[in-house]
PDB file of C-alpha atoms and ligand atoms in Angstrom:
ATOM      1  CA  MET A   1       6.239  20.936 -30.987  1.00  0.00           C
ATOM      2  CA  LYS A   2       4.925  22.053 -27.593  1.00  0.00           C
ATOM      3  CA  GLN A   3       5.503  19.452 -24.921  1.00  0.00           C
ATOM      4  CA  GLU A   4       2.513  18.495 -22.781  1.00  0.00           C
ATOM      5  CA  ALA A   5       2.842  19.418 -19.108  1.00  0.00           C
ATOM      6  CA  PRO A   6       2.932  16.504 -16.685  1.00  0.00           C
ATOM      7  CA  ARG A   7       0.404  16.496 -13.867  1.00  0.00           C
ATOM      8  CA  TYR A   8       2.923  15.133 -11.384  1.00  0.00           C
ATOM      9  CA  ARG A   9       6.212  16.809 -10.611  1.00  0.00           C
ATOM     10  CA  ARG A  10       7.597  13.914  -8.596  1.00  0.00           C
ATOM     11  CA  ILE A  11       6.511  10.265  -8.659  1.00  0.00           C
ATOM     12  CA  ILE A  12       7.400   7.032  -6.980  1.00  0.00           C
ATOM     13  CA  LEU A  13       6.904   4.180  -9.402  1.00  0.00           C
ATOM     14  CA  LYS A  14       6.566   0.739  -7.830  1.00  0.00           C
ATOM     15  CA  ILE A  15       7.318  -2.131 -10.161  1.00  0.00           C
ATOM     16  CA  SER A  16       7.059  -5.775  -9.212  1.00  0.00           C
ATOM     17  CA  GLY A  17       9.983  -8.022  -9.999  1.00  0.00           C
ATOM     18  CA  GLU A  18       7.835 -10.167 -12.269  1.00  0.00           C
ATOM     19  CA  VAL A  19       7.796  -7.448 -14.928  1.00  0.00           C
ATOM     20  CA  PHE A  20      11.521  -8.012 -15.532  1.00  0.00           C
ATOM     21  CA  CYS A  21      11.224 -11.614 -16.706  1.00  0.00           C
ATOM     22  CA  LEU A  22       9.514 -13.295 -19.613  1.00  0.00           C
ATOM     23  CA  PRO A  23       5.936 -14.504 -18.970  1.00  0.00           C
ATOM     24  CA  GLY A  24       5.962 -17.476 -16.653  1.00  0.00           C
ATOM     25  CA  GLY A  25       9.725 -17.249 -16.222  1.00  0.00           C
ATOM     26  CA  LEU A  26      12.122 -16.208 -13.515  1.00  0.00           C
ATOM     27  CA  GLY A  27      15.067 -13.828 -13.300  1.00  0.00           C
ATOM     28  CA  LEU A  28      15.778 -11.096 -15.813  1.00  0.00           C
ATOM     29  CA  ALA A  29      15.322 -10.845 -19.566  1.00  0.00           C
ATOM     30  CA  ARG A  30      16.659  -8.063 -21.779  1.00  0.00           C
ATOM     31  CA  GLU A  31      13.483  -7.295 -23.696  1.00  0.00           C
ATOM     32  CA  PRO A  32      11.232  -6.403 -20.731  1.00  0.00           C
ATOM     33  CA  LEU A  33      14.139  -4.734 -18.952  1.00  0.00           C
ATOM     34  CA  MET A  34      14.838  -2.370 -21.855  1.00  0.00           C
ATOM     35  CA  ARG A  35      11.144  -1.767 -22.478  1.00  0.00           C
ATOM     36  CA  ILE A  36      10.544  -0.725 -18.865  1.00  0.00           C
ATOM     37  CA  ALA A  37      13.677   1.411 -18.851  1.00  0.00           C
ATOM     38  CA  GLY A  38      12.360   3.102 -21.992  1.00  0.00           C
ATOM     39  CA  GLU A  39       9.034   3.938 -20.340  1.00  0.00           C
ATOM     40  CA  ILE A  40      10.835   5.417 -17.323  1.00  0.00           C
ATOM     41  CA  ALA A  41      13.337   7.355 -19.447  1.00  0.00           C
ATOM     42  CA  ASP A  42      10.423   8.798 -21.407  1.00  0.00           C
ATOM     43  CA  VAL A  43       8.748  10.357 -18.361  1.00  0.00           C
ATOM     44  CA  ALA A  44      12.072  11.502 -16.911  1.00  0.00           C
ATOM     45  CA  GLN A  45      12.652  13.252 -20.251  1.00  0.00           C
ATOM     46  CA  MET A  46       9.382  15.146 -19.649  1.00  0.00           C
ATOM     47  CA  GLY A  47      10.956  16.624 -16.501  1.00  0.00           C
ATOM     48  CA  VAL A  48       9.179  14.321 -14.048  1.00  0.00           C
ATOM     49  CA  GLN A  49      11.323  13.436 -11.032  1.00  0.00           C
ATOM     50  CA  ALA A  50      11.185   9.649 -10.830  1.00  0.00           C
ATOM     51  CA  GLY A  51      12.041   7.350  -7.952  1.00  0.00           C
ATOM     52  CA  VAL A  52      11.553   3.681  -8.792  1.00  0.00           C
ATOM     53  CA  VAL A  53      10.967   1.068  -6.097  1.00  0.00           C
ATOM     54  CA  VAL A  54      11.711  -2.376  -7.516  1.00  0.00           C
ATOM     55  CA  GLY A  55      10.387  -5.669  -6.180  1.00  0.00           C
ATOM     56  CA  GLY A  56      12.199  -8.979  -6.253  1.00  0.00           C
ATOM     57  CA  GLY A  57       9.486 -11.534  -6.913  1.00  0.00           C
ATOM     58  CA  ASN A  58      11.141 -12.610 -10.201  1.00  0.00           C
ATOM     59  CA  PHE A  59      13.867 -14.153  -8.040  1.00  0.00           C
ATOM     60  CA  MET A  60      12.160 -14.913  -4.749  1.00  0.00           C
ATOM     61  CA  ARG A  61       9.632 -13.839  -2.163  1.00  0.00           C
ATOM     62  CA  GLY A  62      10.517 -14.373   1.461  1.00  0.00           C
ATOM     63  CA  ALA A  63       7.267 -16.007   2.547  1.00  0.00           C
ATOM     64  CA  ASN A  64       7.379 -18.704  -0.160  1.00  0.00           C
ATOM     65  CA  PHE A  65      11.082 -19.332   0.182  1.00  0.00           C
ATOM     66  CA  ALA A  66      10.948 -19.730   3.959  1.00  0.00           C
ATOM     67  CA  GLN A  67       8.246 -22.326   3.571  1.00  0.00           C
ATOM     68  CA  GLU A  68       9.781 -24.221   0.666  1.00  0.00           C
ATOM     69  CA  LEU A  69      13.263 -24.362   2.145  1.00  0.00           C
ATOM     70  CA  GLY A  70      12.213 -24.562   5.764  1.00  0.00           C
ATOM     71  CA  ILE A  71      14.440 -21.617   6.644  1.00  0.00           C
ATOM     72  CA  ASP A  72      13.879 -18.725   9.009  1.00  0.00           C
ATOM     73  CA  ARG A  73      11.408 -16.191   7.599  1.00  0.00           C
ATOM     74  CA  SER A  74      13.491 -13.148   8.501  1.00  0.00           C
ATOM     75  CA  THR A  75      16.532 -14.587   6.697  1.00  0.00           C
ATOM     76  CA  ALA A  76      14.371 -15.355   3.678  1.00  0.00           C
ATOM     77  CA  ASP A  77      13.104 -11.767   3.719  1.00  0.00           C
ATOM     78  CA  TYR A  78      16.666 -10.414   3.741  1.00  0.00           C
ATOM     79  CA  MET A  79      17.353 -12.687   0.772  1.00  0.00           C
ATOM     80  CA  GLY A  80      14.288 -11.205  -0.919  1.00  0.00           C
ATOM     81  CA  MET A  81      15.582  -7.699  -0.288  1.00  0.00           C
ATOM     82  CA  LEU A  82      18.910  -8.660  -1.890  1.00  0.00           C
ATOM     83  CA  ALA A  83      16.955  -9.952  -4.898  1.00  0.00           C
ATOM     84  CA  THR A  84      15.531  -6.452  -5.384  1.00  0.00           C
ATOM     85  CA  VAL A  85      19.110  -5.145  -5.571  1.00  0.00           C
ATOM     86  CA  LEU A  86      19.749  -7.389  -8.591  1.00  0.00           C
ATOM     87  CA  ASN A  87      16.795  -5.829 -10.394  1.00  0.00           C
ATOM     88  CA  ALA A  88      17.836  -2.318  -9.362  1.00  0.00           C
ATOM     89  CA  LEU A  89      21.363  -2.746 -10.744  1.00  0.00           C
ATOM     90  CA  ALA A  90      20.041  -4.138 -14.017  1.00  0.00           C
ATOM     91  CA  LEU A  91      17.566  -1.276 -14.346  1.00  0.00           C
ATOM     92  CA  GLN A  92      20.309   1.247 -13.669  1.00  0.00           C
ATOM     93  CA  GLU A  93      22.411  -0.227 -16.479  1.00  0.00           C
ATOM     94  CA  ALA A  94      19.449  -0.203 -18.838  1.00  0.00           C
ATOM     95  CA  LEU A  95      18.664   3.441 -18.055  1.00  0.00           C
ATOM     96  CA  HIS A  96      22.310   4.403 -18.529  1.00  0.00           C
ATOM     97  CA  GLU A  97      22.268   2.643 -21.877  1.00  0.00           C
ATOM     98  CA  LEU A  98      19.365   4.907 -22.834  1.00  0.00           C
ATOM     99  CA  GLY A  99      21.350   7.950 -21.724  1.00  0.00           C
ATOM    100  CA  ARG A 100      19.375   8.661 -18.551  1.00  0.00           C
ATOM    101  CA  PRO A 101      21.541   9.413 -15.474  1.00  0.00           C
ATOM    102  CA  THR A 102      20.509   7.008 -12.712  1.00  0.00           C
ATOM    103  CA  ARG A 103      21.542   6.138  -9.173  1.00  0.00           C
ATOM    104  CA  VAL A 104      20.691   3.077  -7.126  1.00  0.00           C
ATOM    105  CA  GLN A 105      20.091   3.680  -3.423  1.00  0.00           C
ATOM    106  CA  SER A 106      19.645   0.636  -1.209  1.00  0.00           C
ATOM    107  CA  ALA A 107      17.937   0.420   2.168  1.00  0.00           C
ATOM    108  CA  LEU A 108      20.571  -2.207   3.070  1.00  0.00           C
ATOM    109  CA  ALA A 109      24.134  -0.858   2.984  1.00  0.00           C
ATOM    110  CA  ILE A 110      26.196  -2.453   0.185  1.00  0.00           C
ATOM    111  CA  PRO A 111      28.775   0.314  -0.320  1.00  0.00           C
ATOM    112  CA  ARG A 112      30.823  -1.456  -2.973  1.00  0.00           C
ATOM    113  CA  VAL A 113      27.741  -1.833  -5.127  1.00  0.00           C
ATOM    114  CA  CYS A 114      25.543   1.233  -4.716  1.00  0.00           C
ATOM    115  CA  GLU A 115      24.693   4.176  -2.505  1.00  0.00           C
ATOM    116  CA  SER A 116      22.712   3.664   0.682  1.00  0.00           C
ATOM    117  CA  PHE A 117      19.335   5.342   0.838  1.00  0.00           C
ATOM    118  CA  GLU A 118      19.706   8.816   2.277  1.00  0.00           C
ATOM    119  CA  ARG A 119      16.716  11.074   1.929  1.00  0.00           C
ATOM    120  CA  HIS A 120      18.469  14.371   1.235  1.00  0.00           C
ATOM    121  CA  ARG A 121      20.905  12.842  -1.191  1.00  0.00           C
ATOM    122  CA  CYS A 122      18.039  11.099  -2.923  1.00  0.00           C
ATOM    123  CA  LEU A 123      16.130  14.367  -3.223  1.00  0.00           C
ATOM    124  CA  ARG A 124      19.196  16.048  -4.686  1.00  0.00           C
ATOM    125  CA  HIS A 125      19.515  13.351  -7.335  1.00  0.00           C
ATOM    126  CA  LEU A 126      15.843  13.728  -8.217  1.00  0.00           C
ATOM    127  CA  GLU A 127      16.093  17.499  -8.433  1.00  0.00           C
ATOM    128  CA  ARG A 128      19.043  17.104 -10.801  1.00  0.00           C
ATOM    129  CA  GLY A 129      17.003  14.929 -13.130  1.00  0.00           C
ATOM    130  CA  ARG A 130      18.534  11.602 -12.143  1.00  0.00           C
ATOM    131  CA  VAL A 131      16.275   8.595 -11.834  1.00  0.00           C
ATOM    132  CA  VAL A 132      16.780   6.989  -8.427  1.00  0.00           C
ATOM    133  CA  VAL A 133      16.179   3.251  -8.237  1.00  0.00           C
ATOM    134  CA  LEU A 134      15.317   2.389  -4.662  1.00  0.00           C
ATOM    135  CA  ALA A 135      16.431  -1.112  -3.714  1.00  0.00           C
ATOM    136  CA  ALA A 136      15.952  -3.414  -0.705  1.00  0.00           C
ATOM    137  CA  GLY A 137      12.485  -2.122   0.164  1.00  0.00           C
ATOM    138  CA  THR A 138      12.345  -0.788   3.692  1.00  0.00           C
ATOM    139  CA  GLY A 139      15.481  -2.647   4.820  1.00  0.00           C
ATOM    140  CA  ASN A 140      13.329  -4.554   7.313  1.00  0.00           C
ATOM    141  CA  PRO A 141      11.916  -8.081   7.125  1.00  0.00           C
ATOM    142  CA  HIS A 142       8.222  -9.019   7.393  1.00  0.00           C
ATOM    143  CA  VAL A 143       7.008  -6.376   4.961  1.00  0.00           C
ATOM    144  CA  THR A 144       7.256  -6.085   1.169  1.00  0.00           C
ATOM    145  CA  THR A 145       8.337  -3.504  -1.353  1.00  0.00           C
ATOM    146  CA  ASP A 146       4.782  -2.076  -1.360  1.00  0.00           C
ATOM    147  CA  SER A 147       5.543  -0.756   2.120  1.00  0.00           C
ATOM    148  CA  GLY A 148       8.899   0.486   0.879  1.00  0.00           C
ATOM    149  CA  ALA A 149       7.148   2.317  -1.948  1.00  0.00           C
ATOM    150  CA  SER A 150       4.562   4.024   0.268  1.00  0.00           C
ATOM    151  CA  ILE A 151       7.146   5.086   2.847  1.00  0.00           C
ATOM    152  CA  ARG A 152       9.508   6.474   0.200  1.00  0.00           C
ATOM    153  CA  ALA A 153       6.657   8.234  -1.611  1.00  0.00           C
ATOM    154  CA  ILE A 154       5.627   9.951   1.615  1.00  0.00           C
ATOM    155  CA  GLU A 155       9.080  10.903   2.866  1.00  0.00           C
ATOM    156  CA  LEU A 156      10.207  12.108  -0.562  1.00  0.00           C
ATOM    157  CA  LYS A 157       6.974  14.096  -0.873  1.00  0.00           C
ATOM    158  CA  ALA A 158       5.990  12.466  -4.142  1.00  0.00           C
ATOM    159  CA  ASP A 159       2.776  13.712  -5.725  1.00  0.00           C
ATOM    160  CA  ALA A 160       1.618  10.168  -6.434  1.00  0.00           C
ATOM    161  CA  LEU A 161       2.543   6.543  -6.055  1.00  0.00           C
ATOM    162  CA  LEU A 162       2.215   4.781  -9.391  1.00  0.00           C
ATOM    163  CA  LYS A 163       1.955   1.019  -9.326  1.00  0.00           C
ATOM    164  CA  GLY A 164       2.893  -0.576 -12.636  1.00  0.00           C
ATOM    165  CA  THR A 165       1.439  -4.052 -13.120  1.00  0.00           C
ATOM    166  CA  LYS A 166       0.685  -6.571 -15.848  1.00  0.00           C
ATOM    167  CA  VAL A 167      -3.038  -5.750 -15.873  1.00  0.00           C
ATOM    168  CA  ASP A 168      -4.942  -2.549 -16.614  1.00  0.00           C
ATOM    169  CA  GLY A 169      -5.780  -1.728 -12.993  1.00  0.00           C
ATOM    170  CA  VAL A 170      -7.969  -3.003 -10.179  1.00  0.00           C
ATOM    171  CA  TYR A 171     -10.849  -5.343 -11.067  1.00  0.00           C
ATOM    172  CA  ASP A 172     -13.896  -6.398  -9.095  1.00  0.00           C
ATOM    173  CA  ASP A 173     -12.747 -10.014  -9.559  1.00  0.00           C
ATOM    174  CA  ASP A 174      -9.623 -11.817 -10.773  1.00  0.00           C
ATOM    175  CA  PRO A 175      -9.509 -11.069 -14.546  1.00  0.00           C
ATOM    176  CA  ALA A 176      -7.318 -14.131 -15.134  1.00  0.00           C
ATOM    177  CA  ARG A 177     -10.092 -16.419 -13.878  1.00  0.00           C
ATOM    178  CA  ASN A 178     -13.224 -14.404 -14.577  1.00  0.00           C
ATOM    179  CA  PRO A 179     -13.450 -12.865 -18.088  1.00  0.00           C
ATOM    180  CA  ALA A 180     -16.463 -10.818 -16.924  1.00  0.00           C
ATOM    181  CA  ALA A 181     -14.415  -9.058 -14.240  1.00  0.00           C
ATOM    182  CA  ARG A 182     -14.859  -5.275 -14.476  1.00  0.00           C
ATOM    183  CA  LEU A 183     -12.044  -2.750 -14.361  1.00  0.00           C
ATOM    184  CA  LEU A 184     -12.674  -0.192 -11.612  1.00  0.00           C
ATOM    185  CA  GLY A 185     -11.762   3.373 -12.565  1.00  0.00           C
ATOM    186  CA  ARG A 186     -11.656   4.472  -8.963  1.00  0.00           C
ATOM    187  CA  VAL A 187     -11.421   2.765  -5.577  1.00  0.00           C
ATOM    188  CA  THR A 188     -11.211   4.178  -2.077  1.00  0.00           C
ATOM    189  CA  TYR A 189      -8.481   3.329   0.418  1.00  0.00           C
ATOM    190  CA  GLN A 190     -11.214   1.859   2.610  1.00  0.00           C
ATOM    191  CA  GLN A 191     -12.432  -0.441  -0.180  1.00  0.00           C
ATOM    192  CA  VAL A 192      -8.916  -1.747  -0.661  1.00  0.00           C
ATOM    193  CA  VAL A 193      -8.438  -2.317   3.058  1.00  0.00           C
ATOM    194  CA  ASN A 194     -11.901  -3.671   3.911  1.00  0.00           C
ATOM    195  CA  GLN A 195     -12.578  -5.715   0.785  1.00  0.00           C
ATOM    196  CA  ARG A 196      -8.984  -6.972   0.652  1.00  0.00           C
ATOM    197  CA  LEU A 197      -8.748  -5.870  -3.003  1.00  0.00           C
ATOM    198  CA  ARG A 198      -5.379  -7.045  -4.190  1.00  0.00           C
ATOM    199  CA  VAL A 199      -3.915  -3.649  -4.976  1.00  0.00           C
ATOM    200  CA  MET A 200      -1.113  -3.541  -2.471  1.00  0.00           C
ATOM    201  CA  ASP A 201      -0.314  -4.730   1.050  1.00  0.00           C
ATOM    202  CA  ILE A 202      -2.943  -3.616   3.531  1.00  0.00           C
ATOM    203  CA  GLY A 203      -0.355  -1.849   5.694  1.00  0.00           C
ATOM    204  CA  ALA A 204       0.906   0.091   2.688  1.00  0.00           C
ATOM    205  CA  ALA A 205      -2.654   1.041   1.666  1.00  0.00           C
ATOM    206  CA  GLU A 206      -3.389   2.242   5.198  1.00  0.00           C
ATOM    207  CA  MET A 207      -0.295   4.407   5.121  1.00  0.00           C
ATOM    208  CA  CYS A 208      -1.334   5.932   1.797  1.00  0.00           C
ATOM    209  CA  GLU A 209      -4.735   6.688   3.323  1.00  0.00           C
ATOM    210  CA  GLN A 210      -3.213   8.264   6.424  1.00  0.00           C
ATOM    211  CA  TYR A 211      -1.161  10.662   4.296  1.00  0.00           C
ATOM    212  CA  GLY A 212      -3.715  11.137   1.516  1.00  0.00           C
ATOM    213  CA  LEU A 213      -1.235   9.848  -1.059  1.00  0.00           C
ATOM    214  CA  PRO A 214      -2.904   9.233  -4.439  1.00  0.00           C
ATOM    215  CA  VAL A 215      -2.151   5.783  -5.866  1.00  0.00           C
ATOM    216  CA  ILE A 216      -2.640   4.881  -9.512  1.00  0.00           C
ATOM    217  CA  VAL A 217      -2.526   1.262 -10.630  1.00  0.00           C
ATOM    218  CA  PHE A 218      -1.875   0.871 -14.348  1.00  0.00           C
ATOM    219  CA  ASN A 219      -0.555  -1.485 -17.029  1.00  0.00           C
ATOM    220  CA  LEU A 220       3.176  -1.041 -17.416  1.00  0.00           C
ATOM    221  CA  PHE A 221       3.143  -3.461 -20.343  1.00  0.00           C
ATOM    222  CA  LYS A 222       1.083  -1.223 -22.607  1.00  0.00           C
ATOM    223  CA  PRO A 223       3.594   1.107 -24.235  1.00  0.00           C
ATOM    224  CA  GLY A 224       3.074   4.763 -23.365  1.00  0.00           C
ATOM    225  CA  THR A 225       0.700   4.122 -20.454  1.00  0.00           C
ATOM    226  CA  LEU A 226       3.123   5.422 -17.825  1.00  0.00           C
ATOM    227  CA  ARG A 227       3.400   8.608 -19.871  1.00  0.00           C
ATOM    228  CA  ARG A 228      -0.398   8.886 -20.063  1.00  0.00           C
ATOM    229  CA  VAL A 229      -0.704   8.423 -16.290  1.00  0.00           C
ATOM    230  CA  VAL A 230       1.880  11.119 -15.691  1.00  0.00           C
ATOM    231  CA  LEU A 231      -0.006  13.470 -18.011  1.00  0.00           C
ATOM    232  CA  GLY A 232      -3.112  12.954 -15.868  1.00  0.00           C
ATOM    233  CA  GLU A 233      -5.129  10.987 -18.413  1.00  0.00           C
ATOM    234  CA  PRO A 234      -7.852   8.771 -16.944  1.00  0.00           C
ATOM    235  CA  VAL A 235      -6.111   5.424 -17.352  1.00  0.00           C
ATOM    236  CA  GLY A 236      -5.855   2.602 -14.824  1.00  0.00           C
ATOM    237  CA  THR A 237      -7.425   2.678 -11.384  1.00  0.00           C
ATOM    238  CA  HIS A 238      -7.117   5.656  -9.071  1.00  0.00           C
ATOM    239  CA  MET A 239      -7.090   4.960  -5.337  1.00  0.00           C
ATOM    240  CA  GLY A 240      -8.028   7.860  -3.099  1.00  0.00           C
ATOM    241  CA  ALA A 241     -10.290   8.991  -0.256  1.00  0.00           C
ATOM    242  CA  VAL A 242     -13.474   9.104  -2.369  1.00  0.00           C
TER     243      VAL A 242
HETATM  244  N1  UDP B   1      11.261  -7.685   1.467  1.00  0.00           N
HETATM  245  C1  UDP B   1      11.349  -7.432   2.816  1.00  0.00           C
HETATM  246  N2  UDP B   1      11.247  -6.145   3.254  1.00  0.00           N
HETATM  247  C2  UDP B   1      11.028  -5.101   2.428  1.00  0.00           C
HETATM  248  C3  UDP B   1      10.908  -5.363   1.049  1.00  0.00           C
HETATM  249  C4  UDP B   1      11.025  -6.666   0.591  1.00  0.00           C
HETATM  250  O1  UDP B   1      11.519  -8.337   3.610  1.00  0.00           O
HETATM  251  O2  UDP B   1      10.942  -3.961   2.891  1.00  0.00           O
HETATM  252  C5  UDP B   1      11.467  -9.064   0.970  1.00  0.00           C
HETATM  253  C6  UDP B   1      10.229  -9.957   1.120  1.00  0.00           C
HETATM  254  O3  UDP B   1      10.663 -11.269   1.395  1.00  0.00           O
HETATM  255  C7  UDP B   1       9.613  -9.891  -0.259  1.00  0.00           C
HETATM  256  C8  UDP B   1      10.847  -9.874  -1.138  1.00  0.00           C
HETATM  257  O4  UDP B   1      11.766  -9.056  -0.404  1.00  0.00           O
HETATM  258  O5  UDP B   1       8.806 -10.996  -0.542  1.00  0.00           O
HETATM  259  C9  UDP B   1      10.661  -9.328  -2.518  1.00  0.00           C
HETATM  260  O6  UDP B   1       9.868  -8.157  -2.486  1.00  0.00           O
HETATM  261  P1  UDP B   1       8.354  -8.134  -3.029  1.00  0.00           P
HETATM  262  O7  UDP B   1       7.650  -9.391  -2.610  1.00  0.00           O
HETATM  263  O8  UDP B   1       7.730  -6.863  -2.601  1.00  0.00           O
HETATM  264  O9  UDP B   1       8.592  -8.155  -4.579  1.00  0.00           O
HETATM  265  P2  UDP B   1       7.515  -8.038  -5.750  1.00  0.00           P
HETATM  266  O10 UDP B   1       6.382  -8.971  -5.422  1.00  0.00           O
HETATM  267  O11 UDP B   1       7.039  -6.626  -5.785  1.00  0.00           O
HETATM  268  O12 UDP B   1       8.277  -8.419  -6.975  1.00  0.00           O
END
């Protein structure tokens, strides 16, 4: 059977930590972990070079933690970055279990645990068909993994930044509260920035605009959707200049 040709040669996939746990829960659960690994392995099998930026919100987010515990925000952000490393290591194991060679590269150096992010080494892994799971965001506090994802997508010259979420894309209102909310097939960078649409951090969206990086928001929970996005099918919400 002839294999369909992917539209994108290299992608950065951003996945929020919350996709790794059971609905309403915290931490990691095997079922979503293996399901997500399966989706990623599937597109890697198609020959797509895949870097995966993982969030850490299933363990903690710096802003909330700093407030709840009354601790310094920067420290809480470093804790949040370490939380992303937990997800990255679990995802690496899951991908290995599925037979897909994978490396974790962290923006914070933890040499006993994983490689540190190094652009050329990362590119080499990608070119050799290894999935690279990018942990610890940017390595700097006061931003989130959305910024990490846009920076990595730009410096690794990805063809698109794919944002896997629990919903089908970007809506004109919160679909959880308003059942009449409409899914938008296309949004501009300016709409996201000016209307504060909750697609990604404003700083990250501005960076995508500056470099003309296409962003596609899609439902990672619907099996096969990542594959459809990679094949260029009109699923999810596309963010671009027009
Ligand atoms: N974080 C950070 N710098 C980064 C990336 C992440 O300080 O470059 C911290 C921040 O506290 C953030 C937490 O790590 O809240 C977890 O990341 P994020 O909130 O992006 O996770 P997600 O919501 O995508 O699961």
